[in-house]
Coordinates of C-alpha atoms in Angstrom, one line a residue:
X1 CA 202.2 57.9 4.0
X2 CA 201.0 57.0 7.4
X3 CA 198.6 59.8 8.6
X4 CA 197.0 60.5 12.5
X5 CA 193.4 59.4 12.8
X6 CA 193.0 61.9 15.5
X7 CA 193.9 64.9 12.9
X8 CA 192.5 63.1 9.6
X9 CA 188.9 62.0 9.0
X10 CA 188.9 59.4 6.6
X11 CA 186.4 59.2 3.5
X12 CA 184.3 56.7 4.9
X13 CA 182.6 58.2 8.1
X14 CA 180.5 56.1 10.5
X15 CA 177.6 58.8 10.7
X16 CA 174.5 58.7 12.8
X17 CA 171.8 61.3 12.9
X18 CA 169.6 58.9 15.6
X19 CA 172.0 59.1 19.1
X20 CA 171.7 56.0 21.5
X21 CA 169.8 56.5 24.3
X22 CA 172.8 56.7 26.5
X23 CA 174.4 59.4 24.2
X24 CA 171.4 61.6 24.6
X25 CA 171.7 61.2 28.9
X26 CA 175.0 62.1 28.8
X27 CA 174.2 65.6 26.9
X28 CA 171.6 66.2 29.3
X29 CA 170.7 69.1 29.7
X30 CA 171.6 70.2 26.5
X31 CA 169.6 67.7 24.2
X32 CA 166.4 69.8 24.6
X33 CA 168.4 72.3 22.3
X34 CA 169.4 70.1 19.9
X35 CA 168.4 70.5 16.6
X36 CA 170.0 67.2 15.4
X37 CA 173.2 65.1 16.6
X38 CA 175.9 64.1 14.0
X39 CA 178.4 62.0 15.5
X40 CA 181.7 60.8 13.9
X41 CA 183.6 57.8 14.8
X42 CA 187.1 58.2 13.7
X43 CA 188.8 55.0 13.4
X44 CA 192.2 53.7 15.2
X45 CA 191.0 56.5 18.0
X46 CA 188.2 56.3 20.8
X47 CA 187.3 59.6 19.8
X48 CA 183.4 60.9 19.4
X49 CA 182.8 64.4 17.6
X50 CA 179.3 65.7 18.2
X51 CA 178.0 68.6 16.1
X52 CA 174.8 70.4 17.6
X53 CA 172.9 73.1 15.8
X54 CA 170.9 75.2 18.0
X55 CA 167.2 76.1 17.8
X56 CA 166.8 79.8 16.2
X57 CA 163.5 82.0 16.0
X58 CA 162.4 82.6 12.9
X59 CA 163.2 86.2 11.8
X60 CA 159.2 86.9 11.4
X61 CA 158.7 86.2 14.8
X62 CA 161.2 88.3 16.7
X63 CA 161.5 89.3 20.3
X64 CA 158.2 90.6 22.0
X65 CA 158.4 94.1 22.9
X66 CA 158.0 95.8 26.3
X67 CA 155.7 98.8 26.5
X68 CA 157.4 102.0 27.5
X69 CA 156.5 103.7 30.7
X70 CA 155.0 106.7 29.7
X71 CA 156.3 110.1 31.8
X72 CA 154.6 113.2 32.0
X73 CA 157.9 114.4 30.3
X74 CA 157.4 112.4 27.4
X75 CA 153.8 113.9 26.4
X76 CA 153.9 116.8 24.1
X77 CA 151.2 119.1 26.2
X78 CA 153.9 119.1 29.5
X79 CA 156.9 119.8 27.0
X80 CA 154.9 123.0 25.9
X81 CA 154.0 123.9 29.5
X82 CA 157.5 123.8 30.5
X83 CA 158.9 125.9 27.1
X84 CA 156.3 128.6 28.0
X85 CA 157.1 129.0 31.8
X86 CA 161.1 129.1 30.5
X87 CA 159.9 131.9 28.1
X88 CA 158.3 133.7 30.8
X89 CA 161.5 133.2 33.0
X90 CA 163.5 134.5 30.6
X91 CA 161.4 137.4 29.6
X92 CA 161.6 138.4 33.3
X93 CA 165.1 137.8 34.0
X94 CA 167.0 141.3 33.3
X95 CA 163.9 142.5 35.7
X96 CA 164.6 139.7 38.4
X97 CA 166.7 141.8 41.1
X98 CA 164.3 144.8 40.9
X99 CA 161.2 142.8 40.9
X100 CA 162.5 140.5 43.8
X101 CA 163.3 144.0 46.0
X102 CA 159.7 145.2 45.2
X103 CA 157.7 142.2 46.0
X104 CA 159.7 141.9 48.9
X105 CA 158.8 145.1 49.9
X106 CA 154.9 144.7 49.2
X107 CA 155.0 141.6 51.4
X108 CA 157.0 142.5 54.5
X109 CA 156.4 146.6 54.8
X110 CA 153.4 148.3 55.5
X111 CA 153.0 151.7 55.0
X112 CA 151.7 154.3 57.2
X113 CA 149.2 157.1 55.6
X114 CA 148.4 157.3 51.9
X115 CA 150.3 156.3 49.0
X116 CA 153.0 158.6 47.7
X117 CA 151.7 159.6 44.0
X118 CA 155.3 160.0 42.9
X119 CA 156.9 156.3 43.8
X120 CA 158.3 154.4 41.0
X121 CA 155.7 152.0 39.2
X122 CA 157.3 151.1 35.8
X123 CA 154.2 150.3 33.1
X124 CA 155.6 146.7 32.2
X125 CA 155.0 145.7 36.0
X126 CA 151.5 144.7 35.7
X127 CA 152.4 142.6 32.5
X128 CA 155.2 140.8 34.5
X129 CA 152.8 140.4 37.4
X130 CA 150.3 139.0 35.7
X131 CA 152.8 136.4 34.2
X132 CA 154.4 135.2 37.1
X133 CA 150.8 134.9 38.8
X134 CA 149.9 132.4 35.3
X135 CA 153.3 130.8 36.3
X136 CA 152.3 130.4 39.9
X137 CA 148.8 128.9 39.2
X138 CA 150.4 126.4 36.7
X139 CA 153.2 125.0 38.5
X140 CA 151.0 124.6 41.5
X141 CA 148.8 122.6 39.6
X142 CA 151.3 120.4 38.4
X143 CA 152.5 120.3 41.9
X144 CA 149.1 119.4 43.2
X145 CA 148.5 116.8 40.4
X146 CA 151.6 114.8 41.0
X147 CA 151.1 114.6 44.5
X148 CA 147.8 113.1 43.9
X149 CA 148.9 110.9 41.1
X150 CA 152.2 109.6 42.6
X151 CA 151.6 109.7 46.4
X152 CA 148.1 109.7 47.1
X153 CA 146.8 107.0 44.2
X154 CA 150.2 105.6 43.3
X155 CA 150.0 105.4 39.7
X156 CA 152.3 107.2 37.6
X157 CA 150.1 107.1 34.4
X158 CA 147.2 108.5 35.9
X159 CA 149.0 112.0 35.5
X160 CA 147.7 112.5 32.0
X161 CA 147.4 115.9 30.4
X162 CA 143.7 116.0 31.0
X163 CA 143.9 115.5 35.0
X164 CA 146.7 118.5 35.3
X165 CA 144.9 120.7 32.9
X166 CA 141.8 120.2 35.4
X167 CA 144.1 120.7 38.6
X168 CA 145.5 123.9 36.9
X169 CA 141.8 124.9 36.2
X170 CA 141.0 124.7 39.8
X171 CA 143.9 126.5 41.0
X172 CA 143.2 129.4 39.0
X173 CA 139.5 129.6 40.1
X174 CA 141.1 129.3 43.2
X175 CA 143.1 132.0 42.9
X176 CA 140.3 134.1 41.4
X177 CA 137.8 133.2 44.7
X178 CA 140.9 134.6 47.1
X179 CA 141.3 137.6 44.9
X180 CA 137.3 138.4 45.3
X181 CA 137.2 137.2 48.9
X182 CA 140.1 139.4 50.1
X183 CA 138.9 142.6 48.2
X184 CA 135.3 141.9 49.9
X185 CA 137.0 141.7 53.6
X186 CA 139.4 144.6 53.1
X187 CA 136.4 146.7 51.6
X188 CA 134.5 145.8 54.8
X189 CA 137.1 145.7 57.6
X190 CA 140.0 148.5 56.6
X191 CA 140.4 151.7 54.7
X192 CA 140.5 152.1 51.1
X193 CA 144.6 152.4 51.2
X194 CA 145.2 149.3 53.4
X195 CA 142.8 147.3 51.3
X196 CA 145.1 148.2 48.5
X197 CA 148.3 147.2 50.2
X198 CA 147.1 144.0 51.6
X199 CA 146.0 142.9 47.9
X200 CA 149.3 143.7 46.4
X201 CA 151.1 141.9 49.6
X202 CA 148.8 139.1 48.3
X203 CA 150.0 139.1 44.1
X204 CA 153.5 139.8 45.4
X205 CA 153.6 136.9 47.5
X206 CA 151.9 134.7 44.6
X207 CA 154.3 136.0 42.4
X208 CA 157.2 135.2 44.8
X209 CA 156.1 131.8 45.1
X210 CA 155.9 131.4 41.2
X211 CA 159.6 131.8 40.9
X212 CA 160.4 129.4 43.5
X213 CA 158.1 126.7 41.8
X214 CA 158.9 126.5 38.6
X215 CA 162.0 124.1 39.6
X216 CA 160.3 121.8 41.4
X217 CA 157.7 121.7 38.6
X218 CA 159.8 120.9 36.3
X219 CA 161.4 118.1 38.2
X220 CA 158.3 116.2 39.1
X221 CA 158.0 116.3 35.1
X222 CA 161.0 114.6 34.1
X223 CA 162.1 112.9 37.3
X224 CA 159.1 111.3 38.6
X225 CA 161.3 108.9 41.1
X226 CA 162.0 112.6 43.0
X227 CA 158.3 113.4 43.3
X228 CA 157.9 113.0 47.1
X229 CA 161.0 115.6 48.1
X230 CA 160.0 117.8 45.0
X231 CA 156.2 118.5 46.3
X232 CA 157.5 118.8 49.8
X233 CA 160.2 121.8 48.7
X234 CA 156.8 123.3 46.8
X235 CA 154.5 122.7 50.1
X236 CA 157.5 124.5 52.1
X237 CA 157.5 127.7 49.7
X238 CA 154.0 127.7 49.4
X239 CA 153.3 127.7 53.1
X240 CA 156.1 130.2 53.9
X241 CA 154.4 132.7 51.3
X242 CA 151.2 132.0 53.0
X243 CA 152.9 133.1 56.5
X244 CA 154.3 136.4 55.1
X245 CA 151.1 136.9 54.0
X246 CA 148.9 136.5 56.9
X247 CA 151.3 138.2 58.8
X248 CA 151.0 141.0 56.9
X249 CA 147.2 140.9 57.2
X250 CA 147.6 140.7 61.0
X251 CA 149.3 144.1 60.7
X252 CA 146.6 145.7 59.0
X253 CA 143.5 144.3 61.1
X254 CA 144.8 143.7 64.2
X255 CA 143.3 147.0 66.4
X256 CA 142.7 145.5 69.8
X257 CA 142.0 142.1 71.6
X258 CA 138.7 141.8 70.0
X259 CA 139.9 142.0 66.6
X260 CA 142.0 138.6 67.4
X261 CA 138.4 136.9 67.2
X262 CA 137.7 138.1 63.5
X263 CA 140.9 137.5 62.7
X264 CA 140.5 133.9 63.6
X265 CA 137.8 133.5 61.6
X266 CA 139.2 134.8 58.7
X267 CA 142.0 132.1 59.1
X268 CA 139.4 129.5 59.0
X269 CA 137.7 130.7 56.4
X270 CA 139.9 132.0 53.8
X271 CA 143.1 130.3 54.3
X272 CA 142.1 126.7 56.1
X273 CA 138.6 125.5 54.5
X274 CA 139.5 126.4 50.8
X275 CA 142.8 125.2 50.7
X276 CA 141.1 121.6 52.1
X277 CA 138.4 122.2 49.6
X278 CA 140.6 122.5 46.6
X279 CA 142.4 119.7 47.5
X280 CA 139.2 117.4 47.2
X281 CA 138.1 118.7 44.3
X282 CA 141.5 118.3 42.6
X283 CA 141.3 114.3 43.6
X284 CA 137.7 114.2 42.3
X285 CA 139.2 115.8 38.8
X286 CA 141.9 113.3 38.5
X287 CA 139.8 110.6 39.3
X288 CA 137.3 112.0 36.5
X289 CA 139.8 112.6 34.0
X290 CA 141.2 108.8 34.2

Protein backbone atom coordinates (compact mmCIF):
# COMPACT_ATOMS: atom_id res chain seq x y z
CA UNK A 1 0.00 0.00 0.00
CA UNK A 2 1.43 3.30 -1.05
CA UNK A 3 1.49 6.01 1.64
CA UNK A 4 1.77 9.74 1.35
CA UNK A 5 5.33 10.84 2.07
CA UNK A 6 4.06 14.16 3.38
CA UNK A 7 2.12 12.52 6.25
CA UNK A 8 4.38 9.60 7.20
CA UNK A 9 8.03 9.93 8.14
CA UNK A 10 10.00 6.85 7.08
CA UNK A 11 12.24 4.96 9.44
CA UNK A 12 15.37 6.14 7.76
CA UNK A 13 15.51 9.83 8.50
CA UNK A 14 18.09 12.14 7.10
CA UNK A 15 18.82 14.25 10.16
CA UNK A 16 21.41 16.86 10.82
CA UNK A 17 22.13 18.81 14.01
CA UNK A 18 24.44 21.27 12.31
CA UNK A 19 22.38 23.40 10.01
CA UNK A 20 23.96 24.84 6.87
CA UNK A 21 25.02 28.44 6.90
CA UNK A 22 22.26 29.52 4.56
CA UNK A 23 19.66 27.81 6.77
CA UNK A 24 20.89 29.69 9.82
CA UNK A 25 20.57 32.95 7.96
CA UNK A 26 17.09 32.01 6.85
CA UNK A 27 16.06 31.58 10.51
CA UNK A 28 17.13 35.13 11.45
CA UNK A 29 16.30 36.68 13.87
CA UNK A 30 15.28 33.51 15.69
CA UNK A 31 18.57 31.62 15.39
CA UNK A 32 19.97 33.33 18.52
CA UNK A 33 17.33 31.64 20.65
CA UNK A 34 17.82 28.17 19.15
CA UNK A 35 19.35 25.69 21.53
CA UNK A 36 19.46 23.03 18.80
CA UNK A 37 18.18 22.62 15.26
CA UNK A 38 16.80 19.31 14.06
CA UNK A 39 16.12 19.07 10.34
CA UNK A 40 14.10 16.27 8.82
CA UNK A 41 14.11 15.66 5.08
CA UNK A 42 11.11 13.76 3.82
CA UNK A 43 11.77 11.65 0.72
CA UNK A 44 9.55 12.29 -2.20
CA UNK A 45 8.65 15.76 -1.10
CA UNK A 46 10.35 19.11 -1.05
CA UNK A 47 9.61 19.68 2.69
CA UNK A 48 11.86 20.60 5.59
CA UNK A 49 10.71 20.46 9.24
CA UNK A 50 12.73 22.36 11.85
CA UNK A 51 12.40 21.58 15.57
CA UNK A 52 13.55 24.37 17.89
CA UNK A 53 14.04 24.33 21.62
CA UNK A 54 13.98 27.76 23.34
CA UNK A 55 16.47 28.61 26.04
CA UNK A 56 14.99 28.26 29.53
CA UNK A 57 16.47 29.87 32.62
CA UNK A 58 17.33 27.38 35.38
CA UNK A 59 14.91 27.33 38.28
CA UNK A 60 17.67 28.24 40.73
CA UNK A 61 18.14 31.62 39.05
CA UNK A 62 14.56 32.87 38.64
CA UNK A 63 13.68 36.50 38.00
CA UNK A 64 15.29 39.40 39.77
CA UNK A 65 12.85 41.02 42.17
CA UNK A 66 12.02 44.70 42.20
CA UNK A 67 11.94 46.58 45.51
CA UNK A 68 8.44 47.58 46.56
CA UNK A 69 8.06 51.33 47.14
CA UNK A 70 7.77 51.96 50.88
CA UNK A 71 4.77 54.14 51.71
CA UNK A 72 3.74 55.46 55.11
CA UNK A 73 0.61 53.31 54.96
CA UNK A 74 2.83 50.21 55.03
CA UNK A 75 4.52 51.17 58.29
CA UNK A 76 3.10 49.90 61.57
CA UNK A 77 3.79 53.19 63.39
CA UNK A 78 1.49 55.13 61.06
CA UNK A 79 -1.19 52.47 61.29
CA UNK A 80 -1.12 52.77 65.08
CA UNK A 81 -1.50 56.55 64.84
CA UNK A 82 -4.45 56.24 62.44
CA UNK A 83 -6.10 53.62 64.66
CA UNK A 84 -5.77 55.87 67.73
CA UNK A 85 -7.25 58.84 65.85
CA UNK A 86 -10.23 56.80 64.71
CA UNK A 87 -10.77 55.55 68.26
CA UNK A 88 -10.81 59.18 69.41
CA UNK A 89 -13.31 60.08 66.69
CA UNK A 90 -15.52 57.12 67.60
CA UNK A 91 -15.35 58.05 71.27
CA UNK A 92 -16.44 61.62 70.49
CA UNK A 93 -19.03 60.82 67.82
CA UNK A 94 -22.01 60.84 70.17
CA UNK A 95 -20.90 64.27 71.46
CA UNK A 96 -20.12 65.62 68.00
CA UNK A 97 -23.18 67.83 67.44
CA UNK A 98 -23.09 69.32 70.95
CA UNK A 99 -19.32 69.89 70.89
CA UNK A 100 -19.50 71.45 67.44
CA UNK A 101 -22.09 73.92 68.66
CA UNK A 102 -20.21 74.63 71.88
CA UNK A 103 -16.83 75.17 70.20
CA UNK A 104 -18.36 77.35 67.50
CA UNK A 105 -19.95 79.51 70.18
CA UNK A 106 -16.66 79.87 72.06
CA UNK A 107 -14.82 80.88 68.89
CA UNK A 108 -17.37 83.33 67.48
CA UNK A 109 -19.20 84.89 70.41
CA UNK A 110 -17.91 87.23 73.07
CA UNK A 111 -19.69 87.34 76.40
CA UNK A 112 -20.23 90.73 77.99
CA UNK A 113 -19.67 90.90 81.72
CA UNK A 114 -18.81 88.05 84.06
CA UNK A 115 -19.28 84.39 83.24
CA UNK A 116 -22.50 82.82 84.49
CA UNK A 117 -21.76 80.15 87.11
CA UNK A 118 -24.83 78.21 85.96
CA UNK A 119 -23.54 77.75 82.41
CA UNK A 120 -23.53 74.12 81.38
CA UNK A 121 -20.03 72.61 81.20
CA UNK A 122 -20.20 68.80 81.40
CA UNK A 123 -17.39 67.12 83.27
CA UNK A 124 -16.36 65.09 80.22
CA UNK A 125 -15.83 68.12 78.00
CA UNK A 126 -12.31 68.76 79.30
CA UNK A 127 -11.25 65.19 78.55
CA UNK A 128 -12.74 65.33 75.06
CA UNK A 129 -11.12 68.72 74.45
CA UNK A 130 -7.69 67.35 75.38
CA UNK A 131 -8.14 64.38 73.05
CA UNK A 132 -9.15 66.66 70.18
CA UNK A 133 -6.18 68.94 70.82
CA UNK A 134 -3.83 65.94 70.69
CA UNK A 135 -5.52 64.85 67.49
CA UNK A 136 -5.00 68.33 66.03
CA UNK A 137 -1.29 68.27 66.87
CA UNK A 138 -0.81 64.79 65.38
CA UNK A 139 -2.70 65.58 62.16
CA UNK A 140 -0.90 68.90 61.74
CA UNK A 141 2.45 67.14 62.18
CA UNK A 142 1.56 64.50 59.58
CA UNK A 143 0.45 67.10 57.03
CA UNK A 144 3.46 69.35 57.64
CA UNK A 145 5.95 66.48 57.36
CA UNK A 146 4.27 65.18 54.20
CA UNK A 147 4.42 68.67 52.66
CA UNK A 148 8.14 68.90 53.41
CA UNK A 149 9.01 65.35 52.28
CA UNK A 150 6.93 65.15 49.13
CA UNK A 151 6.60 68.73 47.92
CA UNK A 152 9.78 70.46 49.10
CA UNK A 153 12.25 67.53 49.11
CA UNK A 154 10.40 65.47 46.51
CA UNK A 155 11.34 62.11 48.07
CA UNK A 156 8.50 59.91 49.30
CA UNK A 157 10.90 57.62 51.16
CA UNK A 158 12.00 60.48 53.44
CA UNK A 159 8.62 60.44 55.20
CA UNK A 160 9.71 57.93 57.83
CA UNK A 161 8.37 57.31 61.31
CA UNK A 162 11.16 59.18 63.13
CA UNK A 163 10.83 62.18 60.80
CA UNK A 164 7.06 62.44 61.31
CA UNK A 165 7.45 61.89 65.04
CA UNK A 166 9.93 64.77 65.33
CA UNK A 167 7.64 67.10 63.39
CA UNK A 168 4.68 66.13 65.59
CA UNK A 169 6.82 66.93 68.63
CA UNK A 170 7.67 70.32 67.14
CA UNK A 171 3.95 71.02 66.57
CA UNK A 172 3.23 70.08 70.19
CA UNK A 173 5.89 72.50 71.43
CA UNK A 174 4.46 75.16 69.14
CA UNK A 175 1.01 74.70 70.67
CA UNK A 176 2.38 74.92 74.22
CA UNK A 177 4.33 78.06 73.32
CA UNK A 178 1.18 79.67 71.91
CA UNK A 179 -0.82 78.75 75.00
CA UNK A 180 1.78 80.29 77.31
CA UNK A 181 2.16 83.41 75.13
CA UNK A 182 -1.60 84.00 74.95
CA UNK A 183 -1.79 83.71 78.73
CA UNK A 184 0.89 86.37 79.12
CA UNK A 185 -0.70 88.70 76.58
CA UNK A 186 -4.17 88.27 78.08
CA UNK A 187 -2.89 88.81 81.60
CA UNK A 188 -1.08 91.99 80.51
CA UNK A 189 -3.58 93.70 78.22
CA UNK A 190 -7.07 92.63 79.32
CA UNK A 191 -9.21 91.53 82.23
CA UNK A 192 -9.14 87.98 83.67
CA UNK A 193 -12.63 87.26 82.29
CA UNK A 194 -11.75 88.27 78.74
CA UNK A 195 -8.43 86.45 78.97
CA UNK A 196 -10.29 83.28 79.88
CA UNK A 197 -12.67 83.72 76.97
CA UNK A 198 -9.76 84.32 74.62
CA UNK A 199 -8.00 81.13 75.71
CA UNK A 200 -11.21 79.15 75.41
CA UNK A 201 -11.65 80.48 71.91
CA UNK A 202 -8.11 79.40 71.04
CA UNK A 203 -8.60 75.86 72.34
CA UNK A 204 -11.99 75.62 70.66
CA UNK A 205 -10.54 76.70 67.32
CA UNK A 206 -7.79 74.07 67.63
CA UNK A 207 -10.32 71.39 68.55
CA UNK A 208 -12.42 72.21 65.48
CA UNK A 209 -9.25 72.19 63.40
CA UNK A 210 -8.41 68.74 64.75
CA UNK A 211 -11.78 67.44 63.56
CA UNK A 212 -11.21 68.82 60.08
CA UNK A 213 -7.60 67.65 59.63
CA UNK A 214 -8.28 63.94 60.16
CA UNK A 215 -9.33 63.14 56.60
CA UNK A 216 -6.46 65.04 54.87
CA UNK A 217 -3.96 63.39 57.23
CA UNK A 218 -5.28 59.92 56.39
CA UNK A 219 -5.20 60.69 52.67
CA UNK A 220 -1.53 61.71 52.62
CA UNK A 221 -0.60 58.46 54.39
CA UNK A 222 -2.45 56.00 52.18
CA UNK A 223 -2.59 57.96 48.91
CA UNK A 224 0.74 59.79 48.40
CA UNK A 225 -0.21 60.86 44.88
CA UNK A 226 -2.82 63.32 46.24
CA UNK A 227 -0.49 64.94 48.77
CA UNK A 228 -0.69 68.39 47.18
CA UNK A 229 -4.51 68.80 47.28
CA UNK A 230 -4.67 67.24 50.77
CA UNK A 231 -2.04 69.67 52.09
CA UNK A 232 -3.86 72.58 50.44
CA UNK A 233 -7.10 71.55 52.17
CA UNK A 234 -5.28 71.34 55.50
CA UNK A 235 -3.70 74.77 54.98
CA UNK A 236 -7.09 76.32 54.16
CA UNK A 237 -8.59 74.82 57.32
CA UNK A 238 -5.67 76.08 59.41
CA UNK A 239 -5.91 79.62 58.02
CA UNK A 240 -9.69 79.65 58.53
CA UNK A 241 -9.36 78.60 62.18
CA UNK A 242 -6.67 81.24 62.73
CA UNK A 243 -8.72 84.00 61.16
CA UNK A 244 -11.69 83.20 63.41
CA UNK A 245 -9.46 83.26 66.47
CA UNK A 246 -7.73 86.49 65.40
CA UNK A 247 -11.10 88.13 64.81
CA UNK A 248 -12.17 87.26 68.35
CA UNK A 249 -8.89 88.63 69.70
CA UNK A 250 -9.46 91.86 67.79
CA UNK A 251 -12.88 92.25 69.42
CA UNK A 252 -11.32 91.70 72.85
CA UNK A 253 -8.25 93.92 72.57
CA UNK A 254 -9.35 96.73 70.28
CA UNK A 255 -10.27 99.76 72.35
CA UNK A 256 -9.18 102.80 70.36
CA UNK A 257 -7.02 103.61 67.37
CA UNK A 258 -3.84 103.44 69.45
CA UNK A 259 -4.50 99.79 70.33
CA UNK A 260 -4.33 98.90 66.63
CA UNK A 261 -0.53 99.22 66.74
CA UNK A 262 -0.31 96.71 69.58
CA UNK A 263 -2.59 94.37 67.68
CA UNK A 264 -0.33 94.50 64.61
CA UNK A 265 2.67 93.75 66.82
CA UNK A 266 0.73 90.80 68.26
CA UNK A 267 0.05 89.45 64.75
CA UNK A 268 3.72 89.61 63.79
CA UNK A 269 5.03 88.24 67.09
CA UNK A 270 2.59 85.38 67.74
CA UNK A 271 0.88 84.58 64.45
CA UNK A 272 3.48 84.99 61.70
CA UNK A 273 7.03 84.61 63.01
CA UNK A 274 6.37 81.42 65.05
CA UNK A 275 4.81 79.71 62.01
CA UNK A 276 7.90 80.49 59.89
CA UNK A 277 10.14 79.28 62.70
CA UNK A 278 8.12 76.04 63.01
CA UNK A 279 8.44 75.39 59.28
CA UNK A 280 12.22 75.91 59.28
CA UNK A 281 12.63 73.70 62.35
CA UNK A 282 10.51 70.99 60.73
CA UNK A 283 12.65 71.05 57.58
CA UNK A 284 15.76 70.67 59.73
CA UNK A 285 14.22 67.80 61.73
CA UNK A 286 13.19 65.91 58.57
CA UNK A 287 16.73 66.26 57.18
CA UNK A 288 18.20 65.16 60.50
CA UNK A 289 15.96 62.09 60.71
CA UNK A 290 17.00 60.96 57.21
